[in-house]
C-alpha atoms as one frame of an Amber mdcrd trajectory, in Angstrom:
protein
   0.148  -0.084  -0.205   1.278   3.548  -1.067   0.227   5.845   1.425  -0.366
   9.887   1.621  -0.861  10.400   5.141  -2.311  14.668   4.973  -1.704  16.653
   8.027  -0.309  19.898   6.086  -3.339  20.933   7.956  -2.827  21.002  11.565
  -1.000  23.405  13.186  -2.072  23.147  17.211  -3.613  21.280  19.624  -4.459
  18.162  20.359  -4.584  16.952  17.066  -0.924  17.823  16.330  -0.197  14.916
  19.383  -2.337  12.347  17.359  -0.415  13.059  14.374   3.112  12.079  16.714
   1.588   9.376  18.022   0.177   7.937  15.298   3.868   8.203  13.585   5.377
   7.085  16.160   3.882   3.840  15.433   4.207   3.494  12.325   8.047   3.256
  11.837   7.819   0.764  14.749   5.018  -1.684  12.676   6.851  -4.365  10.238
   5.079  -3.623   6.717   6.181  -2.705   2.874   3.811  -0.078   2.881   5.131
   3.199   1.347   4.157   5.926   2.947   4.503  10.372   2.389   3.837  12.767
   5.119   2.935  15.596   4.038   3.239  18.647   6.996   3.914  22.022   6.960
   6.412  23.803   8.962   4.683  24.703  12.147   3.147  21.019  11.751   6.021
  18.187  13.811   8.274  21.396  14.937  11.091  18.739  16.557   9.615  15.923
  15.311  13.085  13.771  14.084  12.976  12.704  10.627  16.028  11.347  10.605
  14.929   8.236  13.145  12.589   6.944  10.556  13.288   3.815   7.544  13.375
   4.488   3.862  10.109   3.466   3.475   9.113   6.992   4.655   9.272  10.202
   3.077   8.133  13.720   4.432   7.452  16.510   2.095   6.910  19.838   4.057
   4.570  22.909   2.170   4.997  26.321   3.606   1.698  26.746   5.321  -1.248
  25.311   6.025  -4.068  24.381   3.000  -6.555  26.673   5.684  -5.282  29.657
   5.280  -7.698  31.287   2.132  -4.805  33.735   1.054  -2.005  31.651   0.659
  -4.140  28.322  -0.476  -4.016  28.557  -4.734   0.021  27.811  -3.996  -0.592
  25.460  -1.102  -3.192  23.739  -3.127  -0.738  23.438  -6.585   1.989  22.160
  -3.806   0.259  19.685  -2.597  -0.979  18.454  -6.176   2.396  17.902  -7.630
   3.192  15.991  -4.150   0.436  13.914  -4.887   1.119  13.510  -8.475   4.802
  12.498  -7.781   4.043  10.098  -5.339   0.882   8.592  -6.838  -0.858   6.895
  -3.833  -3.266   4.178  -3.817  -5.586   6.391  -1.175  -4.777   9.947   1.268
  -5.895  10.190   4.342  -6.275  13.139   6.083  -5.536  12.374   9.856  -7.867
  15.755  10.475 -10.089  17.535   8.223 -11.370  19.137   6.477  -8.125  19.003
   4.207  -9.143  22.175   2.404  -7.935  19.888  -0.818  -9.462  17.584  -3.253
  -6.980  14.934  -3.903  -7.077  13.050  -6.854  -6.922   9.744  -4.937  -9.358
   7.717  -2.845  -9.680  10.230   0.495  -9.985   9.106   3.863 -10.802  11.707
   6.443 -10.859  12.179  10.179 -12.436  13.805  12.350 -12.715  15.528  15.394
 -14.279  18.855  15.796 -17.632  18.905  17.637 -18.841  21.872  17.213 -19.784
  20.918  13.950 -22.793  18.180  14.479 -23.276  19.425  18.436 -25.103  22.586
  17.565 -27.057  22.217  20.255 -24.113  22.496  22.215 -23.986  24.724  26.109
 -20.854  25.876  24.245 -23.144  28.526  21.935 -24.439  30.039  24.974 -21.620
  31.419  26.203 -20.714  33.189  22.088 -21.841  36.517  21.623 -24.679  37.036
  19.034 -21.885  37.655  16.663 -18.816  34.819  17.330 -22.359  32.642  17.232
 -22.189  33.580  14.154 -19.430  33.245  12.503 -19.485  29.785  14.405 -22.324
  28.756  12.072 -20.596  29.780   9.202 -17.878  28.243   9.495 -19.851  24.827
  10.478 -21.471  25.888   7.236 -18.545  25.793   5.134 -16.396  22.761   7.064
 -20.006  20.332   6.972 -19.078  21.662   2.273 -15.748  20.699   2.137 -15.904
  17.489   4.019 -18.542  15.891   2.221 -17.227  17.458  -1.105 -13.688  16.038
  -0.359 -13.991  13.214   1.563 -15.671   9.625   0.730 -15.104   7.977   4.016
 -14.869   9.576   7.590 -13.269   8.577  10.678 -14.969   9.660  14.400 -13.385
   9.344  17.545 -16.128   7.994  19.704 -19.781   5.847  18.446 -21.041   9.438
  19.535 -19.768  10.946  16.808 -20.172   8.622  14.789 -23.759   9.085  15.300
 -24.208  12.774  15.229 -21.830  13.197  12.663 -24.115  10.707  10.355 -27.187
  12.999  11.470 -26.577  16.237  11.221 -24.202  16.045   7.480 -26.786  13.535
   6.165 -24.231  10.573   5.067 -25.078   6.966   5.435 -22.995   5.323   8.337
 -21.398   2.659   6.725 -19.537   5.591   5.564 -17.790   6.369   8.720 -15.465
   4.215  10.668 -14.844   4.929  14.557 -11.264   4.942  15.545 -11.383   5.838
  19.751  -8.244   8.542  20.785  -6.014   7.082  23.552  -2.677   7.985  25.326
   0.454   8.822  23.802   2.887   6.072  24.510   4.963   8.545  26.119   3.112
   7.417  28.934   4.600   4.026  29.311   7.834   5.411  29.890   8.876   5.394
  33.484  11.688   7.729  33.460   9.635  10.692  34.721  10.552  10.706  38.010
  12.817  13.633  38.125  13.980  16.026  41.028  10.984  17.845  41.451  10.884
  20.935  39.371  10.576  24.457  42.079   7.264  25.490  40.298   5.808  22.412
  42.080   7.650  22.997  44.928   4.685  23.939  47.600   2.059  21.754  50.041
  -0.815  22.938  47.475  -3.229  20.751  46.314  -2.173  21.263  42.736  -4.525
  20.883  39.744  -3.777  21.051  36.405  -5.138  21.466  33.080  -2.941  20.308
  29.736  -4.690  22.366  26.853  -4.587  24.617  24.725  -6.239  27.936  25.032
  -9.767  27.087  22.988 -13.080  28.862  23.730 -14.919  25.239  24.745 -12.274
  24.143  27.436 -14.013  26.690  29.669 -10.440  27.186  31.723 -11.383  31.062
  32.774 -13.962  29.798  35.034 -10.756  29.262  36.901 -11.055  33.097  37.624
 -14.385  32.502  39.328 -12.982  29.976  40.843 -10.111  31.639  43.511 -13.400
  34.453  44.368 -15.583  30.901  45.764 -12.319  28.196  47.373 -12.354  29.577
  50.488  -8.231  30.830  51.314  -8.291  28.411  54.118  -8.042  25.050  51.436
  -4.118  25.496  49.900  -4.937  25.051  46.280  -3.608  25.891  42.963  -4.356
  25.816  39.266  -1.721  25.308  36.850  -2.114  25.732  33.001  -0.100  25.040
  30.219  -1.564  28.237  27.196   0.548  30.860  25.698   1.774  33.319  28.421
   0.168  35.914  25.835  -3.291  34.352  26.637  -2.808  33.953  29.607  -2.012
  37.039  30.719  -5.167  38.738  28.718  -7.641  36.000  29.799  -6.242  35.805
  33.548  -6.235  37.796  36.372  -3.335  37.886  38.732  -3.052  35.328  41.535
  -0.799  32.948  43.203  -3.320  30.608  42.800  -3.006  30.040  38.826  -0.145
  29.731  37.387   1.008  29.028  33.680   3.714  26.357  32.588   3.268  27.332
  29.047   2.712  25.397  25.967   4.584  21.873  26.461   5.910  19.270  24.822
   4.522  15.995  24.841   7.470  13.910  26.458   6.990  17.037  29.611   3.494
  15.920  30.183   3.982  12.450  32.174   6.458  14.469  34.309   3.365  17.167
  34.746   1.168  14.954  35.758   3.150  13.048  38.141   3.896  16.418  40.215
   0.801  17.031  39.862  -2.804  16.150  42.206  -5.716  16.136  39.988  -6.757
  16.371  36.303  -9.206  18.976  36.354 -10.996  19.851  32.632 -14.041  21.994
  32.449 -14.522  21.974  29.097 -18.040  22.142  28.021 -17.106  20.923  24.742
 -15.618  17.261  23.560 -15.304  14.857  20.651 -12.854  13.132  22.798  -9.921
  14.675  25.154  -6.825  12.044  25.130  -6.721  14.131  28.441  -8.707  11.615
  30.603  -6.963   9.078  29.312  -3.982  10.494  29.978  -5.221  10.767  33.532
  -6.169   7.042  33.865  -2.837   6.134  32.783  -0.935   8.172  35.229  -3.066
   7.140  38.140  -5.321  10.826  38.629  -8.508  11.375  39.391 -10.287  13.075
  37.311 -13.198  16.667  37.907 -14.678  17.513  34.966 -17.993  18.785  33.231
 -21.159  16.615  34.001 -22.064  16.517  30.465 -22.134  13.273  28.081 -19.374
  13.343  26.202 -17.511  13.194  29.617 -19.711  10.336  31.152 -19.307   8.558
  27.759 -15.773   8.194  28.156 -15.104   8.270  31.686 -18.219   6.446  33.270
 -17.786   6.078  36.937 -13.702   7.007  37.597 -14.606  11.153  37.192 -15.561
  13.540  40.147 -18.766  15.212  38.366 -19.463  19.119  38.073 -21.499  22.209
  36.811 -19.516  23.713  34.474 -21.407  27.142  34.365 -21.336  26.766  38.076
 -18.582  28.275  40.262 -19.782  27.347  43.726 -20.609  23.602  42.383 -17.379
  23.541  41.347 -15.669  25.129  44.386 -17.642  22.306  45.965 -16.439  19.225
  44.097 -12.921  20.135  44.413 -12.957  21.065  48.359 -14.521  17.490  48.883
 -11.949  15.437  46.923  -9.505  17.204  48.303 -10.808  16.253  51.917 -11.681
  12.630  51.148  -8.565  10.398  50.657 -11.167   7.437  49.741 -12.897   8.902
  47.379  -9.559  10.649  45.478  -8.156   6.512  45.753 -11.713   4.771  44.432
 -11.478   7.282  40.947  -7.231   6.391  40.439  -9.069   2.631  40.931 -11.575
   3.261  39.258  -9.582   4.979  36.386  -7.487   2.320  35.811 -10.094  -0.520
  35.308 -11.880   1.865  32.613  -8.713   2.494  30.358  -8.467  -0.753  29.863
 -11.275  -0.708  27.984  -9.582   1.843  25.174  -6.925   0.600  22.833  -3.158
   1.579  22.950  -2.010   3.863  20.702  -0.081   1.071  18.988  -4.173  -0.186
  18.649  -5.351   2.537  17.041  -2.306   2.972  13.891  -3.017  -0.787  13.459
  -6.779   0.280  13.510  -6.117   3.278  10.585  -3.725   1.387   8.208  -6.847
  -1.355   8.111  -9.538   1.266   6.951  -7.141   2.794   4.547  -6.247  -0.881
   3.316 -10.361  -1.524   2.966 -10.853   1.337   1.080  -8.688   0.872  -1.196
 -10.206  -1.910  -2.246 -13.538  -0.844  -2.635 -15.807   0.187  -4.928
């Protein structure tokens, strides 16, 4: 199989981590397949291409085809790259690709905004932002249906919603669960405690880029209602410029800045709880990373989180600081509940595939679609 793996449209967020994990596992799978990995200059800045064998080729375009002003030039580059490689199939890890290959095209998708039009996250937007988002959703739907013949979603619930909202036959959609990166299998994160963690506080960490739907600003309200007698701190991993703009100066909120995936196990190790007040997800790998690192999960009481975590998380109303504060303090004070959530997380983790299994499933779907009329 000659597989064109298109990640040229990815620039930030969890999709980059999935790309990193997929390629890392792919190079460990013995296969006669030939791969061409198409990236943009910011997709995998720290990725060591020299560690791949000769059946892997890399092509890098100047910028993502998402950018309208440079799109025509970028599409010409993509067409040339595809023509030179002559693949059996193109797999865009997360779409839309904003490009129509001549080959068969499979597209992954994980933008819950598009197929969850009734999500509470829309109530957090002003009128203009809401209109812009609705228009963007329509455009993405148009692009997806125009560009691809088969899709990959991360959960059965996402598949059902995607099928219904885009009016697609479910046979055109496969499900491959997200999972944690294999770097979490390593045991080299027991390092000397960084100075920023050298305190006796109850540490809640959110490893995520900044997005509106992550609802991170709720922390500003939380620090007002959590009594000062509780030594509780929140750790974030967002751009410092965004942090300074969105968050009030307070010793209870600490920003670590954007992190490489290799650093994340150590961050989880030095914190006590994984805190996810998100309003909208298809699948957050942070849930599984918390389970893998033996950390309890405090998260929003919404269908997507309950579908993924079941009984292994403590849930709260993500729009109610008082309810969130209560749940945090309960976990802070109740060692039995804390340890119970850790054990439930270990059991829940066993129901998800490994990153290796995910990579194999991707390849199986690609192979099947090649031979499908």
